[in-house]
Coordinates of C-alpha atoms and ligand atoms in Angstrom, one line a residue:
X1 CA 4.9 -9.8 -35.5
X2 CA 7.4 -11.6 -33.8
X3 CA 6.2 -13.9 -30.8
X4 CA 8.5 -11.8 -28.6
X5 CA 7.4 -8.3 -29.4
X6 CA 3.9 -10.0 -29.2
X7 CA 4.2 -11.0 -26.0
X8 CA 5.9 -7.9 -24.4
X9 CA 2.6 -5.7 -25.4
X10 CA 1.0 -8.8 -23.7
X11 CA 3.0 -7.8 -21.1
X12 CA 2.4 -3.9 -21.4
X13 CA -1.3 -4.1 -21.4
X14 CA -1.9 -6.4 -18.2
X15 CA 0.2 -4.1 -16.3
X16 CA -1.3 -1.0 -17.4
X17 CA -4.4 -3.2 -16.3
X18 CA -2.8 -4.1 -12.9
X19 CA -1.7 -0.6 -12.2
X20 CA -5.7 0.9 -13.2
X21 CA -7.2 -1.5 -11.3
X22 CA -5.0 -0.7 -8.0
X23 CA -6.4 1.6 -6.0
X24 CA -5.3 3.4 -2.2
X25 CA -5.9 0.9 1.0
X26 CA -6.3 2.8 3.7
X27 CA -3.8 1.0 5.5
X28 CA -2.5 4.4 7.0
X29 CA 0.6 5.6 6.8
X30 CA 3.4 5.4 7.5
X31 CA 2.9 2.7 9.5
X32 CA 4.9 1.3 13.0
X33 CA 7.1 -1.8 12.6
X34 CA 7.4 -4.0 15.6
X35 CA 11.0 -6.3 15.2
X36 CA 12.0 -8.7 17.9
X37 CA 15.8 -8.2 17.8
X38 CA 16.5 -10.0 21.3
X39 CA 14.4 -12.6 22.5
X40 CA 16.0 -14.0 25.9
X41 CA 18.2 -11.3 27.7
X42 CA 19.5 -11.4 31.3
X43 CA 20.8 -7.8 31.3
X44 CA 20.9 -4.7 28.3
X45 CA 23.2 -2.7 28.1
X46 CA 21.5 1.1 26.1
X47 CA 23.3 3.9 24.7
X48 CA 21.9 7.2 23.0
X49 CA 23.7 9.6 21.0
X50 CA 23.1 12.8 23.9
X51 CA 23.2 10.7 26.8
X52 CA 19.4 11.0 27.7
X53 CA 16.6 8.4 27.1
X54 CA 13.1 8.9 27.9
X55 CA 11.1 6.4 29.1
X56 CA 6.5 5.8 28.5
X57 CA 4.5 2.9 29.6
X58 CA 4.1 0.5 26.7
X59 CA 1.6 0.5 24.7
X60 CA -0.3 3.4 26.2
X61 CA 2.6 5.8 25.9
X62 CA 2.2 7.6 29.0
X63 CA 5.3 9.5 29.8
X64 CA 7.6 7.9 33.3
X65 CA 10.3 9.8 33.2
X66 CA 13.6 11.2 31.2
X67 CA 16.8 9.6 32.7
X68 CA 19.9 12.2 32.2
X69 CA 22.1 9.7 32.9
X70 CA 25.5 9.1 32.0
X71 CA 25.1 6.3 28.8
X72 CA 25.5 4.0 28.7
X73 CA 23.0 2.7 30.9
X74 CA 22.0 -1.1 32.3
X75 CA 18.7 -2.6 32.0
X76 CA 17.8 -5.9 33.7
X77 CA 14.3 -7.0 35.5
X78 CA 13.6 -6.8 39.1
X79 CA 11.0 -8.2 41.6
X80 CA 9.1 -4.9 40.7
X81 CA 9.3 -4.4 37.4
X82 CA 12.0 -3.1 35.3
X83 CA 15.3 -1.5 36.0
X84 CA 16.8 1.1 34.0
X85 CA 19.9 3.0 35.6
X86 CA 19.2 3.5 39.0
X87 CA 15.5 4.1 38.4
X88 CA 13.0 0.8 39.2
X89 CA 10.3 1.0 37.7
X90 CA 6.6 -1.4 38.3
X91 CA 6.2 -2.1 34.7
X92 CA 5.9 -5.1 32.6
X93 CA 6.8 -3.2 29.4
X94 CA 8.2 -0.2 28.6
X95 CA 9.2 2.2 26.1
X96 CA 12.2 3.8 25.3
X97 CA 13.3 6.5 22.8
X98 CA 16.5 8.6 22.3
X99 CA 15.4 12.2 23.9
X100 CA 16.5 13.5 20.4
X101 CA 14.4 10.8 18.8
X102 CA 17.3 10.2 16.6
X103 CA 18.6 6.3 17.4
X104 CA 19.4 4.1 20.7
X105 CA 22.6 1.7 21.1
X106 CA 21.2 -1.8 22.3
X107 CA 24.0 -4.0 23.2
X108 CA 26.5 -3.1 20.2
X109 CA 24.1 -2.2 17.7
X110 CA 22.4 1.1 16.8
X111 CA 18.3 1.2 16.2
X112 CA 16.2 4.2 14.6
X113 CA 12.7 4.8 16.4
X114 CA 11.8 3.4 20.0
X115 CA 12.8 0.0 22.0
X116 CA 10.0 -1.6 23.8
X117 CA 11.3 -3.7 27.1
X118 CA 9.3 -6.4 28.1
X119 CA 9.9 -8.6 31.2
X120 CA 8.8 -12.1 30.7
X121 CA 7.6 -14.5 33.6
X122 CA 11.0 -16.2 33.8
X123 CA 12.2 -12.4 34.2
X124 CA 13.8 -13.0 31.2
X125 CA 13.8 -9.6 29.0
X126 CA 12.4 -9.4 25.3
X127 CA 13.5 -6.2 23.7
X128 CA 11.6 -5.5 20.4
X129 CA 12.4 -2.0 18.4
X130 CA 9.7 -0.1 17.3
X131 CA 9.9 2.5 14.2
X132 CA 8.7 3.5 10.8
X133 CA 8.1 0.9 7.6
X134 CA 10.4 3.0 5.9
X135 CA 13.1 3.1 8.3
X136 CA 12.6 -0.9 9.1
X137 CA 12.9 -1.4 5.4
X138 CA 16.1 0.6 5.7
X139 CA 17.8 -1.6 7.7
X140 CA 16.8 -5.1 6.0
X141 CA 17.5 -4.3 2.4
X142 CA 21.3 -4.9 2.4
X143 CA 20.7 -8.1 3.7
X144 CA 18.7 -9.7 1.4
X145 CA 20.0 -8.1 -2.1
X146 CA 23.8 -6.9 -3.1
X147 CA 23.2 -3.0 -3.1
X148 CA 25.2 -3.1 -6.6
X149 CA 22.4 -5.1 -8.0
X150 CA 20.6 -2.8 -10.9
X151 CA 18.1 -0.7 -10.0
X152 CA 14.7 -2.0 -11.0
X153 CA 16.0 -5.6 -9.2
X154 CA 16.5 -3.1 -5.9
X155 CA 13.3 -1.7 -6.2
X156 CA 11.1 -4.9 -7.1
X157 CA 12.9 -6.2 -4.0
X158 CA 12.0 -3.1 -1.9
X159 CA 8.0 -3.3 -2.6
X160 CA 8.1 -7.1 -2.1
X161 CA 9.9 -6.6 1.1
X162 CA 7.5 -3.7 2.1
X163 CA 4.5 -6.2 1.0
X164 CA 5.8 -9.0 3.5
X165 CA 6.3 -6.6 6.4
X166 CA 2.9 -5.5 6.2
X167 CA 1.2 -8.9 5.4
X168 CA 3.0 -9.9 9.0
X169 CA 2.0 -6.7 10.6
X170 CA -1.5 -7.9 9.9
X171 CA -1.1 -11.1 11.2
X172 CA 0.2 -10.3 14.4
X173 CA -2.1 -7.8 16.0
X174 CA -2.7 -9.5 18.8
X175 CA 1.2 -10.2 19.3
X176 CA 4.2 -8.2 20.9
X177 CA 5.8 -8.1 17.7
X178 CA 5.4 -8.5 13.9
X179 CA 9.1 -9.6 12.5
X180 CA 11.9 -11.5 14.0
X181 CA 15.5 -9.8 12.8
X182 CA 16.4 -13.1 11.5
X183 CA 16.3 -14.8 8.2
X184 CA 13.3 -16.1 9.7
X185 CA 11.1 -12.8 8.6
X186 CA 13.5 -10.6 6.6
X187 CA 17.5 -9.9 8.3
X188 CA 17.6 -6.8 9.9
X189 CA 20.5 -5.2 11.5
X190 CA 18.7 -1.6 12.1
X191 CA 21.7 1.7 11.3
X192 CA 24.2 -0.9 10.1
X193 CA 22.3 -2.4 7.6
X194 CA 21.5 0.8 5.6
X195 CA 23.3 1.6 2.5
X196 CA 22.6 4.5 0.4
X197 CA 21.6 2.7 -2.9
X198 CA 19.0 0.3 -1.2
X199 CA 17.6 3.2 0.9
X200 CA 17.2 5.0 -2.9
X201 CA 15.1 2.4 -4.0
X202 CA 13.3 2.7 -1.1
X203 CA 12.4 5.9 -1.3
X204 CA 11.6 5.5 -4.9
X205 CA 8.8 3.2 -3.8
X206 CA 7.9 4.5 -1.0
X207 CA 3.8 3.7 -0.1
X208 CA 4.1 0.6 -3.0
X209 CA 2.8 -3.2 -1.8
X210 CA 1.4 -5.7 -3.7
X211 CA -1.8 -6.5 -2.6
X212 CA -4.3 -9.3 -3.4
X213 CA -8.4 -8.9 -2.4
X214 CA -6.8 -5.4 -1.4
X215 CA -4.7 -6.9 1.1
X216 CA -1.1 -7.2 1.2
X217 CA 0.2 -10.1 -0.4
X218 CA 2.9 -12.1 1.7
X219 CA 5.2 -11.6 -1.1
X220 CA 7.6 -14.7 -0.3
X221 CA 11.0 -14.6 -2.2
X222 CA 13.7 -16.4 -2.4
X223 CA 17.9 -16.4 -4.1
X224 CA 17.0 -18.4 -6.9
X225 CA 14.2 -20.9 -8.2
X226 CA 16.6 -23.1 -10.7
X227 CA 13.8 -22.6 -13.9
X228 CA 10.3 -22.6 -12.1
X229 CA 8.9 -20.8 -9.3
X230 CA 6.4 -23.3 -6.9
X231 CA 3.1 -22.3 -5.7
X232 CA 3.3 -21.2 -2.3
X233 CA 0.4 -24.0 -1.9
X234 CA 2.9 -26.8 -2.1
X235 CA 5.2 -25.2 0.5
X236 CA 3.3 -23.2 3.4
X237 CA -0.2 -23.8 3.2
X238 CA -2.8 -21.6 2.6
X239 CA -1.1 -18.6 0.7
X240 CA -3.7 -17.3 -1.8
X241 CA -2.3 -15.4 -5.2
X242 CA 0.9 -17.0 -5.6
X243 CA 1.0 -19.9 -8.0
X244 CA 4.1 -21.3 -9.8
X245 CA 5.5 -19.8 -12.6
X246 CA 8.3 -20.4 -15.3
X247 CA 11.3 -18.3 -15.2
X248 CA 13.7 -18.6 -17.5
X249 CA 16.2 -15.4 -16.4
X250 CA 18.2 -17.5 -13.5
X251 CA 20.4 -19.5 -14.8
X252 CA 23.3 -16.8 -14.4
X253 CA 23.2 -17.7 -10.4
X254 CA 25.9 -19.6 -8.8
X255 CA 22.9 -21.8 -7.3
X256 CA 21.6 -23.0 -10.9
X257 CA 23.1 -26.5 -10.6
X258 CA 24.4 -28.0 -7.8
X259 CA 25.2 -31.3 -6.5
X260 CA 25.8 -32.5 -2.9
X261 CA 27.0 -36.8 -2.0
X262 CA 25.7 -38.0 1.1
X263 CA 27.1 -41.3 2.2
X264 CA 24.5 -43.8 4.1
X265 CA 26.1 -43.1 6.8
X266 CA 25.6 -39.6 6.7
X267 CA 22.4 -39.8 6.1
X268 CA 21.4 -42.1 9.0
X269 CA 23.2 -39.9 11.4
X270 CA 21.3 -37.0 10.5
X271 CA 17.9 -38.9 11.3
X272 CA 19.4 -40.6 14.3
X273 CA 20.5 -37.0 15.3
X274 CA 16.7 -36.4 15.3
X275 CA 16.4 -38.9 17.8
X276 CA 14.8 -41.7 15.2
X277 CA 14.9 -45.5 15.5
X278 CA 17.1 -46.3 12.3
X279 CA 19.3 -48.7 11.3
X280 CA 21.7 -48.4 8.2
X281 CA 20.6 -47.1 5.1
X282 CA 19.8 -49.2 2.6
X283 CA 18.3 -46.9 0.1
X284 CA 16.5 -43.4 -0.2
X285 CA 13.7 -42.7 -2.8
X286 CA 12.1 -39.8 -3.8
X287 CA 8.0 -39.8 -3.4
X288 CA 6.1 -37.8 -6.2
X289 CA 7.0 -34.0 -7.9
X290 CA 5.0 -31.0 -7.8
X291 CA 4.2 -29.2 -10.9
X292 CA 7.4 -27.3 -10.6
X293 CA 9.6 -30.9 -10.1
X294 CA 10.2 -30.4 -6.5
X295 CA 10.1 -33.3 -4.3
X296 CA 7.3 -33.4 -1.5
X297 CA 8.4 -36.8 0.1
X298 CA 11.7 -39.0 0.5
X299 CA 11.3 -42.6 1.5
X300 CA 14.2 -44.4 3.4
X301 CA 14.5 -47.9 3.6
X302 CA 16.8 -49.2 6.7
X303 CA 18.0 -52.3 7.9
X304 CA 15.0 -51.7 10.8
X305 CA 12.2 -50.6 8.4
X306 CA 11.4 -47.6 6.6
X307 CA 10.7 -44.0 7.1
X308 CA 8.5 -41.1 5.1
X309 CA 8.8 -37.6 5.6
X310 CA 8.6 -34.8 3.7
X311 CA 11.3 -33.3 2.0
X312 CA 10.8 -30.2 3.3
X313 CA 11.7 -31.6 6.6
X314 CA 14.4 -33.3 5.8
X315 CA 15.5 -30.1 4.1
X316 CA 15.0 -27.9 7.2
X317 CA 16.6 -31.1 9.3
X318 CA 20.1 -31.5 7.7
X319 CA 20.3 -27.9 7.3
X320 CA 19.3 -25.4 4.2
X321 CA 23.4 -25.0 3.2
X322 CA 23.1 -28.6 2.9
X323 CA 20.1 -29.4 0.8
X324 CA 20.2 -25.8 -1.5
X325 CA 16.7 -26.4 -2.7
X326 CA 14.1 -29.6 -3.1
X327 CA 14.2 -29.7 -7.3
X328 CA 16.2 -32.2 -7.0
X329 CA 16.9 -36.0 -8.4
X330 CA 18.2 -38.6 -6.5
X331 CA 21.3 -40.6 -7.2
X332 CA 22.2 -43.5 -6.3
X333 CA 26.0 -44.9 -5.9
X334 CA 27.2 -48.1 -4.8
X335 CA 30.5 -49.5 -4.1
X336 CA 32.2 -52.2 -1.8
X337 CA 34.1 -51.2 0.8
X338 CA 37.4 -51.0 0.2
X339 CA 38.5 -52.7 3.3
X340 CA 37.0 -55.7 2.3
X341 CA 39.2 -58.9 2.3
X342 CA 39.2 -60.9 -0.8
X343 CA 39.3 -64.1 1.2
X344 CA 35.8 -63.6 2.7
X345 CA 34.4 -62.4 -0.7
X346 CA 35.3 -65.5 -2.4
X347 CA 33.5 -67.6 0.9
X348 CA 30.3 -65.7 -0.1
X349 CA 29.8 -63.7 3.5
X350 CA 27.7 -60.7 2.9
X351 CA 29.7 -57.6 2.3
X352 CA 29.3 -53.8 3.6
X353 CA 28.7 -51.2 0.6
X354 CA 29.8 -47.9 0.6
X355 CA 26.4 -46.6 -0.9
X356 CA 26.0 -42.5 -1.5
X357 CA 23.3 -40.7 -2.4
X358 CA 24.1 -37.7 -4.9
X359 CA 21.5 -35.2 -5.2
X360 CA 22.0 -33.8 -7.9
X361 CA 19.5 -30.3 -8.3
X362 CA 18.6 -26.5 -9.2
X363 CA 18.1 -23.3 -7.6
X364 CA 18.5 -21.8 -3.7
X365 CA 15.4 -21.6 -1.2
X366 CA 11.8 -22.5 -1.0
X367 CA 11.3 -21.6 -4.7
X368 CA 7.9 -19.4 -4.0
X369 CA 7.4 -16.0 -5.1
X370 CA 10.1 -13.6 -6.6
X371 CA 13.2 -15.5 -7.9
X372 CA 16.2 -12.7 -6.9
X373 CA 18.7 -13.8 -9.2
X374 CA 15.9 -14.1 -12.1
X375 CA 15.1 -10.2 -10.9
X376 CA 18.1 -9.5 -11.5
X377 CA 18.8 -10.8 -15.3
X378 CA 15.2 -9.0 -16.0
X379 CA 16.7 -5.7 -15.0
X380 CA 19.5 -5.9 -17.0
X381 CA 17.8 -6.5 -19.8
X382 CA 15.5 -3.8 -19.4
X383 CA 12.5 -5.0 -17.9
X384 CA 11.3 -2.5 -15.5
X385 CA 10.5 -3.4 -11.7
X386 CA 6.7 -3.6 -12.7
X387 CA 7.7 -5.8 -15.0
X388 CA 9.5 -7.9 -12.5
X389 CA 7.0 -8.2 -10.0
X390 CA 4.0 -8.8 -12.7
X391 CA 6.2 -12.0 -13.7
X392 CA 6.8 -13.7 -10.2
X393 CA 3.6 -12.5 -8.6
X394 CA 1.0 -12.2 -12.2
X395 CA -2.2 -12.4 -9.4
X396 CA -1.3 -9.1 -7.5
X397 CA -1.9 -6.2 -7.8
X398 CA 0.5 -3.0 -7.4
X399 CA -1.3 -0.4 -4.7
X400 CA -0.7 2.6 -3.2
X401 CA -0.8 1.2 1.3
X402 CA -2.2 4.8 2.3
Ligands
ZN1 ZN1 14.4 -18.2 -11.4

């Protein structure tokens, strides 16, 4: 038997196992998303489709009022509470929902389910929209995977984002909301981020997480991991169920290789822009490799002394379009300036080098969890999303969150 036949039946029997062993959560159904898609607002300006909004008290839902007004309608804070139209009202928070239930405009972008107001002490407002799992998932999927992608890639990527949702639902009970709209969590640009194909997948998935201890797993991804996943140990902490893995579908990604210069002088600016004593660089070093080959810590040397940090710092620092990924080596390249004058050489004065650092690396992101562009390969070979998500997560389990 061939080792690769040998190793797909591998394959076959621990998912049959995986999917046997999964069971329902209890988790109930579907379930409320809480996204913080403003965070600092002087003034909101809401639309709905029929030109009423009804407002509730927030959380206990008890009904104020339903404004016929002509939309759309401002909303700012007062000394009393919160001011929508013409109406104050003494509330910290509030509630608002199309009366048709269908969608509300906020500022120039349409949101399915409810939008929770909340005045802050600086009188600030914080406007969070409230709806179905299903519906947030809706709106993030086109943001995080091409909708042309094949279709076990699309779904894979719909339970893992399902998972991560409800892994941060979970985690922030006790807060206002569970997900920024930003990159941060997962993108989300409600109505406008919807496409048919993703919201297919969707549906095709609907209730599926991955869990781990029969909780949701917090299913991090990422665009590429450049031939090995890293365990989420290495990068955030305390994430149970998600070690490293080899993965050797990615290589088709535009982020398989890369290499970016940086002159000393670069480099010193971006730690002087964090506001660190440092002279010019004299040479960068990287400190120790994780199992994968990423790089925890750099070491610069400076005319003033040196400094450690962690890469991941650095990485977060000079910004992530800068620094792709932190499986990278570190390059060294000298040269004397070119506006040096021959006549000093020859006295033996010291001279200034042009010195660059080429990092020269693999892969896109934080390298934990599902590798998208290895999802992708997988599915057009074949492999079904199962498949997929027994590969980059082989601790989890697939369940049913009802
Ligand atoms: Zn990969």
């Amino acid at each position: 038997m061939k080792a690769w036949t040998k190793f797909s039946l591998l394959l076959t029997l621990l998912i049959w196992l995986v999917l046997n062993y999964s069971s329902a959560l209890g988790l109930g159904y579907p379930q409320k998303i809480r996204v913080l898609i403003h965070s600092d607002k002087n003034h909101l300006t809401i639309n709905s489709f029929d030109n009423k909004i009804k407002a509730f008290h927030y959380p206990d839902r008890k009904f104020i009022n339903t404004f016929p007004e002509e939309t759309p309608i401002n909303c700012c804070s007062s000394p009393l509470g919160i001011k929508i139209g013409e109406h104050d009202i003494q509330t910290d928070l509030i509630l608002l929902v199309a009366f048709d239930k269908s969608a509300l405009q906020v500022e120039n972008r349409w949101y399915r389910g409810g939008i929770i107001i909340h005045k802050k002490k600086n009188f600030h407002l914080e406007v969070i929209n409230e709806l179905d799992l299903e519906l947030y998932l809706q709106g993030i999927m086109k943001q995080e995977i091409s909708p042309q992608w094949p279709e076990a890639a699309l779904k894979a990527q719909a339970i893992v984002a399902r998972s991560y949702a409800l892994f941060e639902k979970q985690r922030n009970l006790d807060s206002l909301y569970d997900l920024k709209s930003t990159t941060e969590s997962q993108a989300y640009r409600g109505i406008a981020g919807e496409d048919p194909l993703t919201n297919q997948a969707i549906e095709d998935t609907r209730n599926l997480i991955l869990t781990i201890d029969e909780q949701p797993l917090c299913t991090f991804y990422h665009a590429c991991c450049g031939g090995h996943t890293e365990s989420a140990h290495n990068v955030f902490g305390n994430y149970p169920g998600l070690p490293g893995v080899v993965c050797e579908f990615c290589q088709d990604s535009p982020y398989y290789n890369w290499e970016k210069p940086f002159s000393n002088i670069q480099i010193r600016n971006y730690l002087l822009r964090s506001e660190m004593k440092v002279g010019p660089i004299k040479s960068l070093r990287a400190i120790g490799k994780t199992f994968s080959g990423r790089i925890p810590k750099l070491r610069f040397k400076h005319e003033l002394g040196n400094i450690t940090m962690t890469a991941k710092k650095f990485r977060q620092m000079i910004g992530y379009n800068q620094l792709p990924s932190l499986l990278f080596t570190i390059e060294k390249i000298q040269k004397e300036k070119k506006t040096g004058e021959e006549a000093e050489k020859k006295k033996g004065k010291n001279y200034d080098l042009e010195i660059t650092f080429n990092f020269i690396g693999r892969g896109w992101g934080h390298g934990v969890g599902l590798c998208q562009w290895g999802s992708k390969k997988m599915a057009e070979e074949g492999f079904t999303y199962e498949e997929i998500l027994h590969k980059y997560y082989p601790l989890a389990a697939l369940s049913e969150a009802e």
